[in-house]
Amino acid sequence: MRGVFITLEGADGCGKTTQATLVAAALEARGREVVRLREPGGTPISEKVRALLLDPANAEMVPECELLLYEASRAQLVRQVIEPALERGACVLCDRYYDSTFAYQAGGRGLDETLVRQSNVLGSCGRVPDRTLVLDLDPALGFARATAGGVDRMEAEGLAFQERVRNAYLRLASEEPSRVRLVDASGKKEEVTARVLAALDDLWGE
Ligand code: TYD
């Protein structure tokens, strides 16, 4: 079986993590080995970088440092975990990947888009997902959900930041329609899972 690389994206509180669990179970039921990951994180080094990135005490972090830390965490994950998993034919399901960097660091923070895209090539070691699903939800709803239990350093940027993130995702979906698919993330979680699975259907052509 060919390895398949799927990434889940969306603004904070869109329900990605819940969907990743449900989708992983559905793929396992079809007999696939599923490797579930989240970014930033997924290796001992990447988890240390994650802690730096999300710690609200690091409020002085400059956008360029933030960008490079996300990319550093990603490069380690790609080489250490994602590539070996794909080579043995697993289905890799990653909660966030380089489209998050485009949405948050270019869209949200306003870093130069060309620079962010170039950094993404380096951080991903050129590894492009087979399919990227953007769970699309009203940012006000997602933000309220995400911040109910307190805010991390990124969430501390507020609702206007999340709106810029969402707009960047909408743009990505229109620029790369065969890879990036928008999925309506409103309604019951089972309904969203059905939409997610439908948006993956054409990947299982074996
Ligand atoms: P996390 O708690 O994992 O958020 P979520 O459950 O919404 O995925 O925190 C990851 C945060 O890092 C989230 O606010 C998005 C942000 N992020 C970036 O800004 N750039 C990136 O490249 C990635 C991968 C994440």
Short mmCIF file of C-alpha atoms and ligand atoms in Angstrom, two decimals:
data_model
loop_
_atom_site.label_atom_id
_atom_site.label_comp_id
_atom_site.label_asym_id
_atom_site.label_seq_id
_atom_site.Cartn_x
_atom_site.Cartn_y
_atom_site.Cartn_z
CA MET A 1 0.00 0.00 0.00
CA ARG A 2 1.16 3.51 -0.82
CA GLY A 3 1.75 5.93 2.07
CA VAL A 4 -0.79 8.76 2.24
CA PHE A 5 -0.11 12.12 3.85
CA ILE A 6 -3.15 14.05 5.11
CA THR A 7 -3.08 17.31 7.03
CA LEU A 8 -5.86 18.98 9.00
CA GLU A 9 -5.97 22.75 9.27
CA GLY A 10 -8.12 25.56 10.59
CA ALA A 11 -8.19 28.48 13.00
CA ASP A 12 -8.06 27.85 16.75
CA GLY A 13 -11.10 26.01 18.13
CA CYS A 14 -12.34 24.68 14.76
CA GLY A 15 -12.56 21.11 16.10
CA LYS A 16 -9.56 19.60 14.25
CA THR A 17 -8.40 17.49 17.16
CA THR A 18 -11.80 15.84 17.65
CA GLN A 19 -12.01 15.17 13.92
CA ALA A 20 -8.48 13.75 13.80
CA THR A 21 -9.48 11.14 16.38
CA LEU A 22 -12.65 10.17 14.50
CA VAL A 23 -10.93 10.08 11.12
CA ALA A 24 -8.02 8.01 12.48
CA ALA A 25 -10.53 5.45 13.79
CA ALA A 26 -12.33 5.34 10.42
CA LEU A 27 -9.06 4.78 8.53
CA GLU A 28 -7.91 2.10 10.97
CA ALA A 29 -11.24 0.35 10.43
CA ARG A 30 -10.29 0.19 6.72
CA GLY A 31 -7.11 -1.65 7.69
CA ARG A 32 -4.67 1.27 7.39
CA GLU A 33 -1.80 1.90 9.78
CA VAL A 34 -2.47 5.46 10.95
CA VAL A 35 0.28 7.66 12.37
CA ARG A 36 -1.32 10.60 14.14
CA LEU A 37 0.76 13.68 14.73
CA ARG A 38 0.32 17.29 15.71
CA GLU A 39 2.36 20.35 14.95
CA PRO A 40 4.34 21.80 16.50
CA GLY A 41 5.50 18.59 18.19
CA GLY A 42 5.79 14.87 17.53
CA THR A 43 9.48 14.28 18.33
CA PRO A 44 11.38 15.01 21.57
CA ILE A 45 13.12 17.99 19.93
CA SER A 46 9.90 19.28 18.32
CA GLU A 47 8.04 19.04 21.64
CA LYS A 48 10.71 21.22 23.28
CA VAL A 49 10.34 23.76 20.48
CA ARG A 50 6.54 23.60 20.95
CA ALA A 51 6.90 24.51 24.62
CA LEU A 52 8.98 27.57 23.65
CA LEU A 53 6.43 28.63 21.03
CA LEU A 54 3.31 28.38 23.15
CA ASP A 55 4.62 29.63 26.50
CA PRO A 56 2.83 32.93 27.27
CA ALA A 57 6.00 33.96 29.18
CA ASN A 58 7.75 34.31 25.78
CA ALA A 59 5.75 37.41 24.87
CA GLU A 60 8.88 39.16 23.54
CA MET A 61 9.39 36.56 20.76
CA VAL A 62 9.81 38.35 17.42
CA PRO A 63 7.87 37.10 14.35
CA GLU A 64 11.02 35.94 12.54
CA CYS A 65 12.09 33.82 15.52
CA GLU A 66 8.56 32.40 15.72
CA LEU A 67 8.59 31.49 12.01
CA LEU A 68 11.94 29.75 12.21
CA LEU A 69 11.00 27.80 15.34
CA TYR A 70 7.87 26.42 13.66
CA GLU A 71 10.01 25.43 10.67
CA ALA A 72 12.71 23.88 12.88
CA SER A 73 10.14 21.78 14.71
CA ARG A 74 8.67 20.68 11.35
CA ALA A 75 11.95 19.68 9.71
CA GLN A 76 12.75 17.37 12.62
CA LEU A 77 9.28 15.80 12.44
CA VAL A 78 9.42 15.28 8.67
CA ARG A 79 12.80 13.58 8.65
CA GLN A 80 12.42 11.61 11.89
CA VAL A 81 8.77 10.47 11.70
CA ILE A 82 6.76 11.46 8.60
CA GLU A 83 9.11 10.22 5.88
CA PRO A 84 9.79 6.81 7.49
CA ALA A 85 6.04 6.32 8.08
CA LEU A 86 5.15 7.14 4.47
CA GLU A 87 7.92 4.87 3.22
CA ARG A 88 6.44 1.88 5.06
CA GLY A 89 3.00 2.64 3.58
CA ALA A 90 1.30 4.23 6.60
CA CYS A 91 -1.36 6.89 6.49
CA VAL A 92 0.04 9.98 8.22
CA LEU A 93 -2.60 12.25 9.73
CA CYS A 94 -1.06 15.49 10.90
CA ASP A 95 -2.94 18.10 12.93
CA ARG A 96 -1.47 21.28 11.31
CA TYR A 97 1.46 21.54 8.89
CA TYR A 98 2.96 24.27 6.71
CA ASP A 99 -0.38 25.79 5.73
CA SER A 100 -0.65 26.84 9.40
CA THR A 101 2.57 28.77 8.94
CA PHE A 102 1.14 30.52 5.91
CA ALA A 103 -2.14 31.28 7.70
CA TYR A 104 -0.64 32.37 11.06
CA GLN A 105 2.78 33.83 10.28
CA ALA A 106 1.92 35.42 6.90
CA GLY A 107 -1.85 35.96 7.33
CA GLY A 108 -1.98 36.55 11.09
CA ARG A 109 1.38 38.20 11.77
CA GLY A 110 1.81 39.84 8.40
CA LEU A 111 5.26 38.41 7.57
CA ASP A 112 6.21 38.60 3.90
CA GLU A 113 4.34 35.83 2.02
CA THR A 114 7.19 34.92 -0.32
CA LEU A 115 9.56 34.57 2.61
CA VAL A 116 7.06 32.38 4.48
CA ARG A 117 6.50 30.16 1.44
CA GLN A 118 10.27 29.74 1.00
CA SER A 119 10.68 28.93 4.69
CA ASN A 120 7.92 26.34 4.33
CA VAL A 121 9.86 24.55 1.58
CA LEU A 122 12.86 24.31 3.90
CA GLY A 123 10.92 23.36 7.05
CA SER A 124 8.91 20.66 5.27
CA CYS A 125 12.03 19.33 3.49
CA GLY A 126 9.88 19.65 0.35
CA ARG A 127 7.29 17.13 1.58
CA VAL A 128 3.84 18.15 0.25
CA PRO A 129 0.64 16.63 1.71
CA ASP A 130 -1.54 14.51 -0.59
CA ARG A 131 -4.61 16.24 0.83
CA THR A 132 -5.16 19.14 3.22
CA LEU A 133 -8.53 19.71 4.84
CA VAL A 134 -9.30 23.15 6.21
CA LEU A 135 -12.06 22.93 8.82
CA ASP A 136 -13.89 26.17 8.33
CA LEU A 137 -15.86 27.70 11.19
CA ASP A 138 -16.96 31.21 12.15
CA PRO A 139 -13.79 32.48 13.93
CA ALA A 140 -15.84 34.04 16.74
CA LEU A 141 -17.29 30.62 17.57
CA GLY A 142 -13.94 28.84 17.36
CA PHE A 143 -12.13 31.50 19.35
CA ALA A 144 -14.66 31.35 22.19
CA ARG A 145 -14.29 27.57 22.26
CA ALA A 146 -10.48 27.62 22.12
CA THR A 147 -10.04 30.20 24.86
CA ALA A 148 -12.64 28.92 27.33
CA GLY A 149 -9.92 27.27 29.45
CA GLY A 150 -7.25 30.01 29.15
CA VAL A 151 -5.05 31.29 26.33
CA ASP A 152 -1.64 30.24 24.99
CA ARG A 153 0.80 32.70 23.40
CA MET A 154 -0.85 32.47 19.94
CA GLU A 155 -4.44 32.68 21.21
CA ALA A 156 -3.46 35.78 23.19
CA GLU A 157 -3.39 37.60 19.81
CA GLY A 158 -7.19 37.80 19.87
CA LEU A 159 -10.13 37.46 17.48
CA ALA A 160 -8.96 39.87 14.73
CA PHE A 161 -5.82 37.71 14.36
CA GLN A 162 -7.99 34.58 13.99
CA GLU A 163 -10.02 36.34 11.29
CA ARG A 164 -6.86 37.07 9.30
CA VAL A 165 -5.86 33.42 9.76
CA ARG A 166 -9.18 32.26 8.37
CA ASN A 167 -8.94 34.56 5.36
CA ALA A 168 -5.48 33.20 4.57
CA TYR A 169 -6.85 29.64 4.66
CA LEU A 170 -9.70 30.60 2.31
CA ARG A 171 -7.13 31.99 -0.09
CA LEU A 172 -5.01 28.82 0.04
CA ALA A 173 -8.08 26.72 -0.75
CA SER A 174 -8.81 28.81 -3.83
CA GLU A 175 -5.16 28.77 -4.97
CA GLU A 176 -4.61 25.01 -4.66
CA PRO A 177 -8.04 23.40 -5.07
CA SER A 178 -6.82 19.87 -5.80
CA ARG A 179 -4.81 19.61 -2.57
CA VAL A 180 -6.58 22.02 -0.19
CA ARG A 181 -10.30 21.40 0.46
CA LEU A 182 -12.56 23.48 2.66
CA VAL A 183 -14.83 21.48 4.97
CA ASP A 184 -17.76 23.11 6.72
CA ALA A 185 -16.99 22.52 10.42
CA SER A 186 -20.34 23.68 11.77
CA GLY A 187 -23.00 21.31 13.09
CA LYS A 188 -22.75 17.96 14.88
CA LYS A 189 -19.33 16.33 15.07
CA GLU A 190 -20.60 13.19 13.28
CA GLU A 191 -21.80 15.36 10.39
CA VAL A 192 -18.41 17.05 10.17
CA THR A 193 -16.66 13.63 10.18
CA ALA A 194 -18.86 12.52 7.27
CA ARG A 195 -17.82 15.64 5.32
CA VAL A 196 -14.17 15.06 6.19
CA LEU A 197 -14.26 11.43 5.02
CA ALA A 198 -16.05 12.45 1.81
CA ALA A 199 -13.26 14.95 1.11
CA LEU A 200 -10.71 12.09 1.37
CA ASP A 201 -12.62 9.52 -0.67
CA ASP A 202 -10.69 9.87 -3.92
CA LEU A 203 -7.37 9.18 -2.17
CA TRP A 204 -7.95 5.46 -1.74
CA GLY A 205 -7.60 4.52 -5.39
CA GLU A 206 -5.78 1.23 -4.84
P1 TYD B 1 -2.33 24.02 19.65
O1 TYD B 1 -2.64 24.11 21.10
O2 TYD B 1 -1.81 22.73 19.10
O3 TYD B 1 -3.56 24.57 18.84
P2 TYD B 1 -4.66 23.83 18.00
O4 TYD B 1 -5.28 22.80 18.90
O5 TYD B 1 -5.59 24.93 17.61
O6 TYD B 1 -3.96 23.22 16.81
O7 TYD B 1 -1.29 25.20 19.35
C1 TYD B 1 -0.69 25.39 18.16
C2 TYD B 1 -0.71 26.89 17.89
O8 TYD B 1 0.38 27.24 17.03
C3 TYD B 1 -1.98 27.34 17.19
O9 TYD B 1 -2.39 28.58 17.74
C4 TYD B 1 -1.54 27.57 15.77
C5 TYD B 1 -0.08 27.94 15.90
N1 TYD B 1 0.75 27.61 14.74
C6 TYD B 1 1.37 28.64 14.03
O10 TYD B 1 1.18 29.82 14.35
N2 TYD B 1 2.19 28.32 12.99
C7 TYD B 1 2.45 27.01 12.62
O11 TYD B 1 3.21 26.76 11.66
C8 TYD B 1 1.82 25.95 13.38
C9 TYD B 1 2.08 24.52 13.04
C10 TYD B 1 0.98 26.31 14.44
#
